[in-house]
Short mmCIF file of C-alpha atoms in Angstrom, two decimals:
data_model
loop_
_atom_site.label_atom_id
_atom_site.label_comp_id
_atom_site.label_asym_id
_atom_site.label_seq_id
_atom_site.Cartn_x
_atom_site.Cartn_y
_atom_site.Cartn_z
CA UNK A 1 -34.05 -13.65 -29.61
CA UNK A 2 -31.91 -15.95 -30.90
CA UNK A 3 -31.64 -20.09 -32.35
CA UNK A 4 -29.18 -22.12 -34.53
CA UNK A 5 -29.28 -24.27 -37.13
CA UNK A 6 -26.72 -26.92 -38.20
CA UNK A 7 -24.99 -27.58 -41.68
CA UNK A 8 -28.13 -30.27 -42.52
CA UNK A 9 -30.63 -27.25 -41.99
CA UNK A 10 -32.06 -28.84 -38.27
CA UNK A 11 -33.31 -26.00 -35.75
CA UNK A 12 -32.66 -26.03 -32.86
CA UNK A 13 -36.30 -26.66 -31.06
CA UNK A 14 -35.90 -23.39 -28.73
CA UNK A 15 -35.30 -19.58 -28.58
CA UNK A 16 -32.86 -17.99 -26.35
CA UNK A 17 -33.86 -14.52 -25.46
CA UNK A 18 -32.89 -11.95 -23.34
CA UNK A 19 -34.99 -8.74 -21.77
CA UNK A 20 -32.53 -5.72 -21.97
CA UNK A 21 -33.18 -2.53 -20.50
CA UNK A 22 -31.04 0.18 -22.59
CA UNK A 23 -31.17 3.33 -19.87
CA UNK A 24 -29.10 6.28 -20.11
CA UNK A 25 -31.13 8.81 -17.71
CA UNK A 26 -28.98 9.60 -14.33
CA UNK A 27 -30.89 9.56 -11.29
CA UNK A 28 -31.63 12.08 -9.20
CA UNK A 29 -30.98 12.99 -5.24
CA UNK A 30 -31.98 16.17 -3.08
CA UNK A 31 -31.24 17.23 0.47
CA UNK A 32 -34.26 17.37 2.92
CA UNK A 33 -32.77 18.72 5.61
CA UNK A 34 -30.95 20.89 5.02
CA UNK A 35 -33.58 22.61 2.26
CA UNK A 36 -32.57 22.85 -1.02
CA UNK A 37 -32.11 26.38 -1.84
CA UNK A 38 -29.81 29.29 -1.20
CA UNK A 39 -28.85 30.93 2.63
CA UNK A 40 -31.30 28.48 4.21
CA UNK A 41 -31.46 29.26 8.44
CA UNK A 42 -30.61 26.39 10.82
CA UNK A 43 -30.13 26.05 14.67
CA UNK A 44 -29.33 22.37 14.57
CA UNK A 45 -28.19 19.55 12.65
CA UNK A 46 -28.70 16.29 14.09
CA UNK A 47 -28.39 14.09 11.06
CA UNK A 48 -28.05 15.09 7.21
CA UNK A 49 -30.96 13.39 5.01
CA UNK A 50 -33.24 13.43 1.81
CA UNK A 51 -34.54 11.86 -0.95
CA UNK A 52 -33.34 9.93 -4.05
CA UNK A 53 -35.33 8.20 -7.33
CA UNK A 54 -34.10 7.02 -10.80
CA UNK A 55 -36.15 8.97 -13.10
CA UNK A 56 -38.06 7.29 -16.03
CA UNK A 57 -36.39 7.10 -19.26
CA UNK A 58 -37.48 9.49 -22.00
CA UNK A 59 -39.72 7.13 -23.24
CA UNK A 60 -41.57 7.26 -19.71
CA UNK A 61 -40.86 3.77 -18.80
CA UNK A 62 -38.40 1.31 -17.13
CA UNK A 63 -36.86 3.40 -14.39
CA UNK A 64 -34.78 1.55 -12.01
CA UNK A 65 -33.36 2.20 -8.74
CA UNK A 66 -30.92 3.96 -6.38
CA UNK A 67 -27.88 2.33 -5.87
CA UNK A 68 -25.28 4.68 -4.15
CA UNK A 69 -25.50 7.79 -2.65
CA UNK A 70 -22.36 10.10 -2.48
CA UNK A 71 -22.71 13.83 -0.76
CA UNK A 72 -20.02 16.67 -0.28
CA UNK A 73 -20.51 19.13 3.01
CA UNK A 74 -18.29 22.45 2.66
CA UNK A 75 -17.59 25.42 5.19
CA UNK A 76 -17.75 28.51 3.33
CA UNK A 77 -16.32 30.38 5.81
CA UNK A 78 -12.80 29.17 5.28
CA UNK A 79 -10.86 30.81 2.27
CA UNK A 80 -10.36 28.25 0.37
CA UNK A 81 -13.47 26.07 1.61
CA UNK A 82 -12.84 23.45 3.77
CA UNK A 83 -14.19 19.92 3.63
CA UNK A 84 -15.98 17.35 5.81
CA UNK A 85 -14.08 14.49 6.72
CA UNK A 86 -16.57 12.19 8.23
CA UNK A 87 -13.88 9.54 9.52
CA UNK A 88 -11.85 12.20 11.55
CA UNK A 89 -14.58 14.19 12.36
CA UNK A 90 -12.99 17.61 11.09
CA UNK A 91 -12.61 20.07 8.16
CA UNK A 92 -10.05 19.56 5.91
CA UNK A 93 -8.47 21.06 2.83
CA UNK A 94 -8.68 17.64 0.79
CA UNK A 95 -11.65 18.41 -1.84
CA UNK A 96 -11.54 14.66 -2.49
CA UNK A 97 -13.34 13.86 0.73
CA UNK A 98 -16.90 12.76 0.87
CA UNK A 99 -19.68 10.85 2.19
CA UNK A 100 -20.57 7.70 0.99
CA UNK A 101 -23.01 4.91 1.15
CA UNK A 102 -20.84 2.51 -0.30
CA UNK A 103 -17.59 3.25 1.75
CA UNK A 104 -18.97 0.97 4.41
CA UNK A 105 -19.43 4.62 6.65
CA UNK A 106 -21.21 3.34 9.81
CA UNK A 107 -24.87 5.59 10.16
CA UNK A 108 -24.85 6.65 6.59
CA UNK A 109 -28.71 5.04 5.11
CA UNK A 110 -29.72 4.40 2.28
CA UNK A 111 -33.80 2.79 1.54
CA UNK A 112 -37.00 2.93 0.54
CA UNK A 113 -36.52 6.37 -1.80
CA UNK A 114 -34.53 8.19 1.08
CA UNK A 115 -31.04 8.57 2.41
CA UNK A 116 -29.74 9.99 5.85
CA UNK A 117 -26.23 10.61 7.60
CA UNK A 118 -27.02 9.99 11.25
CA UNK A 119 -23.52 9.99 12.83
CA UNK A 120 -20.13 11.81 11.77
CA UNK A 121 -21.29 14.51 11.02
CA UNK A 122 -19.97 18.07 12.46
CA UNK A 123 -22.57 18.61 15.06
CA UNK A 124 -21.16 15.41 16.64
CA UNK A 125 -17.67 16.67 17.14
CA UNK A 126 -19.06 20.57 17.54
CA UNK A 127 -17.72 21.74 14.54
CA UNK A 128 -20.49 24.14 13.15
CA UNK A 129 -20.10 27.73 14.00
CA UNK A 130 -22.73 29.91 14.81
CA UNK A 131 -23.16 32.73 11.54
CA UNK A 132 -20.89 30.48 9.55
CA UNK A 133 -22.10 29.39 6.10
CA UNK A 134 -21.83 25.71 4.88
CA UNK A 135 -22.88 24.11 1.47
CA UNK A 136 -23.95 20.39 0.75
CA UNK A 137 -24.28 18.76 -2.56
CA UNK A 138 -25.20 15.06 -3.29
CA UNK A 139 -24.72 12.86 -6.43
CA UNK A 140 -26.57 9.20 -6.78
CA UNK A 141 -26.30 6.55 -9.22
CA UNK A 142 -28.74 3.76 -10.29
CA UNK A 143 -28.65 -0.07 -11.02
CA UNK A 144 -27.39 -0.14 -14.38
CA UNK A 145 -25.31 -3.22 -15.28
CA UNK A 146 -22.62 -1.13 -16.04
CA UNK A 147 -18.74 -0.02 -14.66
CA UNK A 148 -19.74 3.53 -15.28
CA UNK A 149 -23.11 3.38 -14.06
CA UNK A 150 -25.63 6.60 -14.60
CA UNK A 151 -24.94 9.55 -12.12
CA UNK A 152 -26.38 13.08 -11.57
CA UNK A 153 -23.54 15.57 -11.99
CA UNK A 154 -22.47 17.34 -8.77
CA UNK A 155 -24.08 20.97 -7.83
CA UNK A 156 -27.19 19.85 -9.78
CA UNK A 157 -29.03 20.09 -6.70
CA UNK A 158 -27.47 21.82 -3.51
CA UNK A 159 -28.40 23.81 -0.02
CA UNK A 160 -26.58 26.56 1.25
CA UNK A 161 -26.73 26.76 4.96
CA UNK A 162 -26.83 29.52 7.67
CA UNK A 163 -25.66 27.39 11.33
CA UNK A 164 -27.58 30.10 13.34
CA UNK A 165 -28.54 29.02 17.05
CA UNK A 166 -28.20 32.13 18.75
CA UNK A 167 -31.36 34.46 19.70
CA UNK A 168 -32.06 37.87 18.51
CA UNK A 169 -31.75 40.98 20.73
CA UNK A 170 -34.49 43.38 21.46
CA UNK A 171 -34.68 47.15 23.16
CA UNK A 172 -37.54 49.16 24.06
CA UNK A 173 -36.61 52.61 22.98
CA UNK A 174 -40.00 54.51 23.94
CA UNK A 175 -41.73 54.54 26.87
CA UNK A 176 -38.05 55.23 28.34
CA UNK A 177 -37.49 52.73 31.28
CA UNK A 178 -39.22 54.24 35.09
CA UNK A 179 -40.57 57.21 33.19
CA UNK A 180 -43.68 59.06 34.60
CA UNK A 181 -46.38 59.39 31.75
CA UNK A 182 -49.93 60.44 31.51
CA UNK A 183 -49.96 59.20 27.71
CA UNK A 184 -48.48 56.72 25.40
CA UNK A 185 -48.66 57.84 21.76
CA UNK A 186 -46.11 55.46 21.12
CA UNK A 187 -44.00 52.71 21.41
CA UNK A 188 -40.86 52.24 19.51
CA UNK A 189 -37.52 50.04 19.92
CA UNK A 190 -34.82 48.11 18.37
CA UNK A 191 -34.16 44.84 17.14
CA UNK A 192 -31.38 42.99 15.61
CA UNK A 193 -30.08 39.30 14.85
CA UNK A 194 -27.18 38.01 16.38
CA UNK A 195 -24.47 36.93 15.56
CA UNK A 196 -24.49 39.71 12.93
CA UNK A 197 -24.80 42.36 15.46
CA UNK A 198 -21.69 41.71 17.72
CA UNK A 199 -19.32 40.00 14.74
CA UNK A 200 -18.71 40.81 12.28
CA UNK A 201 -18.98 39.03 8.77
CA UNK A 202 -21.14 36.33 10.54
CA UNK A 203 -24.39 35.49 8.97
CA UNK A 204 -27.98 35.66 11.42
CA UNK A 205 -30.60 34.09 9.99
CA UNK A 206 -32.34 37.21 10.07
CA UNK A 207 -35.37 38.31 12.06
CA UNK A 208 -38.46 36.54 11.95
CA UNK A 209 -41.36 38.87 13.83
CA UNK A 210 -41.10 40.75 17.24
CA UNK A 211 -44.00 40.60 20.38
CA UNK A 212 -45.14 43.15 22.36
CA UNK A 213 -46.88 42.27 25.61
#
C-alpha cells in the first residue's frame, strides 16, 4: 500500500495497493496410465495421460495452477536408452527430446487437473516391443509471474513399463494325453509367460492365475 505527499505536506486522497502472492512450492504431476511405480505390465498404449495440481504453499494457502506440462518416454532396452521423438515418430539418441504442452504438439492436453498425449506416441508408429522395458517421467510448472517459473524436478515421480501383449503358455503334464485310467490322483502341468520363455532377456509380465476346466 502505497500514497505520496508533496513538498507543502498535501496527500494524495488515495492508496495504491497491490495483492502479491509470494509462492515458491513447485507443482506436482503423475502418470495415470502408465501407473506410477516400478516394472508395471501393459498390453497397450493408446494414449499417455495423468494428473497435475500446484500444491498449497507451506502456509496451506494460495495455490495456483498448472501451466505446462513437459514428459520424457525412454526405451530401456537400448544401451544407452533411447528417446521418444514425438515429431518423427521414432527413438532417438538425443536425451534433449521431449513432450510438451507448450511446443504447440498437436494431441498433447492439458485441463481441468489432467493431462494426456493422444497421438505421437510409439504405439502409433508400432514402435513398442513386446518384453521391452520403457520409462516415463513428467515435470509441470505453475502460474507464477515469473521467467523461471516453479517446476517439479525430473524423476520425482516416474513409471517403469513392461510392453507385454503376448499370452502365456500352458501344458498339461498329468493325465498324459489319450491315456487309459481308472483313477486320477492328480493333475499337474506347466506354465510360463512369454516372451520370457522363447527370448531371451525379454521381460513377461509374469503370470497372473491358471484355469482348469
Amino acid at each position: 500500500i502505497s500514497r505520496s505527499s508533496d513538498t507543502t505536506g498535501n496527500w494524495s486522497a488515495n492508496y495504491s495497493s497491490r495483492t502479491v502472492i509470494y509462492d515458491t512450492t513447485p507443482p506436482e504431476s503423475k502418470s495415470t496410465y502408465p501407473a506410477q511405480g516400478f516394472m508395471v505390465a501393459i498390453n497397450a498404449l493408446p494414449n499417455i495421460r495423468g494428473t497435475m495440481v500446484d500444491k498449497v504453499a507451506a502456509d496451506g494457502t494460495h495455490n495456483g495452477a498448472v501451466s505446462r506440462i513437459r514428459a520424457k518416454l525412454m526405451s530401456l532396452a537400448d544401451n544407452p536408452p533411447k528417446y521418444w521423438n514425438g515429431d518423427t515418430g521414432n527413438w532417438s539418441n538425443d536425451s534433449k527430446l521431449e513432450l510438451d504442452s507448450d511446443a504447440g504438439q498437436i494431441g498433447f492436453n492439458v485441463a481441468l487437473g489432467t493431462w494426456a498425449v493422444l497421438v505421437n506416441i510409439p504405439v502409433a508408429h508400432q514402435k513398442l516391443i513386446v518384453g521391452n522395458t520403457y520409462y516415463l517421467t513428467t515435470i509441470a510448472y505453475d502460474d507464477v509471474d515469473d521467467a523461471t517459473k516453479n517446476q517439479e524436478s525430473w524423476n520425482v515421480n516416474a513409471s517403469t513399463f513392461v510392453f507385454d501383449s503376448s499370452a502365456p503358455v500352458t501344458a498339461v503334464v498329468l493325465p498324459v494325453h489319450a491315456a487309459m485310467r481308472s483313477t486320477l490322483s492328480q493333475i499337474t502341468g506347466t506354465m510360463a509367460d512369454e516372451p520370457t520363455l522363447s527370448q531371451a532377456g525379454k521381460v513377461s509380465a509374469g503370470i497372473q492365475g491358471t484355469e482348469i476346466t
